[in-house]
Backbone as numpy.savetxt, mean C-alpha at the origin, in Angstrom:
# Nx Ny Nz CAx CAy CAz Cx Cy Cz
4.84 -17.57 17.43 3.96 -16.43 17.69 4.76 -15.13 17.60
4.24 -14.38 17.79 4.88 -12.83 17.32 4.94 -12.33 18.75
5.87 -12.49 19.82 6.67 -12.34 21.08 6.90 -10.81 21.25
7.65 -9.81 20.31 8.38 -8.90 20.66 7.81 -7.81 19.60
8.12 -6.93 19.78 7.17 -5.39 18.46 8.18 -5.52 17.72
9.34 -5.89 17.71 10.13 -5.95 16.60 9.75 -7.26 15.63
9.04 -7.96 15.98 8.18 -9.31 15.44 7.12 -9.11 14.84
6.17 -8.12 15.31 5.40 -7.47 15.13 5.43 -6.50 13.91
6.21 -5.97 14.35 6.43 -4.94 13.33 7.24 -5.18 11.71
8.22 -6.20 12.03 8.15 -7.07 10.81 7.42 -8.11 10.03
6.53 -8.24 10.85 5.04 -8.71 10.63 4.45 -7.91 9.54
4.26 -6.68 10.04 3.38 -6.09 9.31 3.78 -5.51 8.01
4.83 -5.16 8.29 5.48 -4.32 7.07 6.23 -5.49 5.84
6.64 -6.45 6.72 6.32 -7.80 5.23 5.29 -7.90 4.37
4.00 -7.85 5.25 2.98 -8.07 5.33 2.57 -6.97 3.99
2.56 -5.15 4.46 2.33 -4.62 3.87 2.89 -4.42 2.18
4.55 -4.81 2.34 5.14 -4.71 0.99 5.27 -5.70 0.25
4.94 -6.95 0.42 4.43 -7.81 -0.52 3.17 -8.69 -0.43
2.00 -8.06 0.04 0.81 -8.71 0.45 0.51 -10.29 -0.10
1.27 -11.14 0.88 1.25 -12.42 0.37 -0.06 -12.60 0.59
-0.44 -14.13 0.05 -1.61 -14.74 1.07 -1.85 -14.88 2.46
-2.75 -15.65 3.16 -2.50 -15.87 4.55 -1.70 -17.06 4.32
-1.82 -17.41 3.59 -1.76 -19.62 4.46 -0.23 -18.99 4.24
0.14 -17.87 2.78 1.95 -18.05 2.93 2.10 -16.98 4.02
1.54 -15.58 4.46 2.12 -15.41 5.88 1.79 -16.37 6.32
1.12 -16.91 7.16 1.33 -17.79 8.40 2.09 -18.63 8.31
2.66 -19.68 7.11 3.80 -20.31 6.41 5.18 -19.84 6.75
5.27 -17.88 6.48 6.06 -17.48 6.89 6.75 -17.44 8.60
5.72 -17.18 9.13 5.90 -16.18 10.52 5.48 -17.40 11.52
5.15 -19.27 10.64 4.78 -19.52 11.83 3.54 -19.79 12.84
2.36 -19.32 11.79 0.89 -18.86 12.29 -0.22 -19.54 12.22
-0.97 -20.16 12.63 -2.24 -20.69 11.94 -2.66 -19.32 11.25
-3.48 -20.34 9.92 -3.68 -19.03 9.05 -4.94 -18.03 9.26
-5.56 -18.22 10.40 -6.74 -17.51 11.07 -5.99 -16.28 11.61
-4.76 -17.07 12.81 -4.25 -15.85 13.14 -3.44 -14.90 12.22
-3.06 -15.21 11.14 -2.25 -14.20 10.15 -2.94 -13.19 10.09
-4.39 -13.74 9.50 -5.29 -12.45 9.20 -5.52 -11.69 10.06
-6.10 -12.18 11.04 -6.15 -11.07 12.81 -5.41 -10.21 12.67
-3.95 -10.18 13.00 -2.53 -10.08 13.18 -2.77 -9.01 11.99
-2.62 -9.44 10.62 -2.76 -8.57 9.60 -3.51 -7.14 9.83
-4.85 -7.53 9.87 -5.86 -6.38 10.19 -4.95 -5.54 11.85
-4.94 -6.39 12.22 -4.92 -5.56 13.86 -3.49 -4.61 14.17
-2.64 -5.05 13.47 -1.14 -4.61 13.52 -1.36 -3.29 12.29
-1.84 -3.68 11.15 -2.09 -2.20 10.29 -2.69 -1.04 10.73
-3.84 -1.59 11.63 -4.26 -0.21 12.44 -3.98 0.33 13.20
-2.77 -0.95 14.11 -2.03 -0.20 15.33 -1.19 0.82 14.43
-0.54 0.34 13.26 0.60 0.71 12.75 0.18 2.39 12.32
-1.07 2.25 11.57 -1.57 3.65 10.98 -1.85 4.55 12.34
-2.03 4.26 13.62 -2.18 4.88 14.91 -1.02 5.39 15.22
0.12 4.79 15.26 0.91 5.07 15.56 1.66 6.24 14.50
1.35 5.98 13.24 2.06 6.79 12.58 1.31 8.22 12.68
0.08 8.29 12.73 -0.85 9.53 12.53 -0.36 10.56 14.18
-0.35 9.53 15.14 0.44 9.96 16.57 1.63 10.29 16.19
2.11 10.40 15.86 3.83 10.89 15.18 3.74 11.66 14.16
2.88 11.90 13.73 2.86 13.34 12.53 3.60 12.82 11.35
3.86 11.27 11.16 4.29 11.05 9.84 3.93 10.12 9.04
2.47 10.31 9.31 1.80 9.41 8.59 1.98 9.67 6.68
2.60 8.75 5.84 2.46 9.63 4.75 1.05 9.72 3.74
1.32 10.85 2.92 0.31 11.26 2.78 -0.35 10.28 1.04
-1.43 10.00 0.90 -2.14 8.77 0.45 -2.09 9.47 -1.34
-2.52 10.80 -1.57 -2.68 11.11 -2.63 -2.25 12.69 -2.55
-1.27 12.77 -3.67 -0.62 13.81 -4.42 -0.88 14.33 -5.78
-1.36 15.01 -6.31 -2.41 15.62 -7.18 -1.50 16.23 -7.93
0.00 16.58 -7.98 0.27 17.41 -8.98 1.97 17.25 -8.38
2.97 17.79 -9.44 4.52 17.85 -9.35 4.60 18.74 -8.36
4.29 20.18 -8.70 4.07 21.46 -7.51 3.71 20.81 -6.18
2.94 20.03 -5.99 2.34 19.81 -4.52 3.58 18.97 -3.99
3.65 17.98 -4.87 5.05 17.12 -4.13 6.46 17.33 -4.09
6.54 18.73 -4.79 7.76 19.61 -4.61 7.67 20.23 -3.37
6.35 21.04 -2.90 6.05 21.48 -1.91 6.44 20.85 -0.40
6.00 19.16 -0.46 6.05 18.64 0.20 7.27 18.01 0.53
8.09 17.46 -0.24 9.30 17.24 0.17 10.79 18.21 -0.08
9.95 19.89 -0.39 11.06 20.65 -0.18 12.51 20.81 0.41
12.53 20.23 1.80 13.72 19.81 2.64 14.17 18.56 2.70
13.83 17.52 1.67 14.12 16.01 1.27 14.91 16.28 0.38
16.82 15.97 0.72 17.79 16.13 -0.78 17.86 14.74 -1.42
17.25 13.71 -1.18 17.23 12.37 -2.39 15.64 11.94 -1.76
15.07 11.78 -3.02 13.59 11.04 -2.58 13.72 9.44 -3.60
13.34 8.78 -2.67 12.55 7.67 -3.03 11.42 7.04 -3.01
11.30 6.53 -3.78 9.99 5.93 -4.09 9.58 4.81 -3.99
8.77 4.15 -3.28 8.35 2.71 -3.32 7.16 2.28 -3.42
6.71 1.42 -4.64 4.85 1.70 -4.70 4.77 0.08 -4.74
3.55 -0.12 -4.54 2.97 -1.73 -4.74 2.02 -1.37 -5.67
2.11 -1.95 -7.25 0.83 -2.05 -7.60 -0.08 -2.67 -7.61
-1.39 -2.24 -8.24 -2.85 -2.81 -7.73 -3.24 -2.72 -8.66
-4.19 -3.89 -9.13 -5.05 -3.64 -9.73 -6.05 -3.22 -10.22
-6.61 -2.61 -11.69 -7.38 -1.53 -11.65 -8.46 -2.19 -12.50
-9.89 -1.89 -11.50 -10.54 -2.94 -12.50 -11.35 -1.79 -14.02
-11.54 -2.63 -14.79 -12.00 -1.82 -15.53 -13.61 -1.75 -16.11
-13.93 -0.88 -15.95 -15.74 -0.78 -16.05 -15.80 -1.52 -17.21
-17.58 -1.81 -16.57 -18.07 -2.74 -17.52 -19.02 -1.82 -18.47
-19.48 -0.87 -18.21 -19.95 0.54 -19.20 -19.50 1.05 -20.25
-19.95 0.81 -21.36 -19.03 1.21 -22.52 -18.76 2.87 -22.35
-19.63 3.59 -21.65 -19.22 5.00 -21.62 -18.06 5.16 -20.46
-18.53 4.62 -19.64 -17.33 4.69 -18.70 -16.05 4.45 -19.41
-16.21 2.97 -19.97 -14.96 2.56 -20.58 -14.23 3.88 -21.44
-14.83 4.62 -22.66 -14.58 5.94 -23.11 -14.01 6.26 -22.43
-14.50 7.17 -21.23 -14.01 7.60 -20.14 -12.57 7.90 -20.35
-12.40 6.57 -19.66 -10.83 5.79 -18.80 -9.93 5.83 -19.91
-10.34 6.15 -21.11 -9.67 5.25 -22.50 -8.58 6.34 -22.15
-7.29 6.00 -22.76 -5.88 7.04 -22.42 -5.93 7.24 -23.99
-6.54 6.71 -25.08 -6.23 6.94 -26.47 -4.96 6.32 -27.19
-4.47 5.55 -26.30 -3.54 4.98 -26.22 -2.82 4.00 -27.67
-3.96 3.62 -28.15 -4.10 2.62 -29.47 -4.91 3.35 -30.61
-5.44 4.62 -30.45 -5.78 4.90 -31.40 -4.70 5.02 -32.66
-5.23 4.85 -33.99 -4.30 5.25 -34.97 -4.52 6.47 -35.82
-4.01 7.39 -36.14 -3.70 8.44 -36.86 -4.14 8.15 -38.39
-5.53 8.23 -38.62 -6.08 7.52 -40.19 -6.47 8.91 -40.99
């Protein structure tokens, strides 16, 4: 069981940076896989509470170079750490247009 916030808290943040399954958290940590998920949900929201209570919650979306220059003005090395996700892609052929990056077009 998850005893101590340092248990906890490596709980979650495993949890968050490589979003296994449950059956493999609970595999991991020990858990029936009912409680992983609990645990999962309930520890992310403590976690986002706690961070928003501390003023360092970071921030979800950055819109431009300028803004995130702005923002980490007094940061002398930044790093970066992202998880990607998948992006689904419309089933609308206009939408699809849309989204298109032009990516494959050829120069005829």
């Amino acid at each position: 069981m998850l005893a101590s916030s340092q248990q906890k808290l490596l709980f979650i943040l495993y949890y968050l940076k490589t979003y296994p399954t449950f059956d493999v958290l609970a595999a991991t940590f020990g858990l029936p896989r009912s409680k992983a998920c609990e645990h999962a949900h309930h520890l992310a929201k403590a976690l986002e509470r706690t961070l928003r209570t501390l003023n360092v919650l970071p921030a979800r979306a950055i819109d431009s170079l300028a803004q995130m220059q702005a923002v980490f003005a007094d940061v002398p090395v930044l790093l970066l750490d992202a998880t990607e996700r998948p992006h689904h892609r419309p089933q609308a052929l206009v939408d699809q247009k849309a989204d298109y990056s032009g990516k494959k077009k050829t120069d005829a």
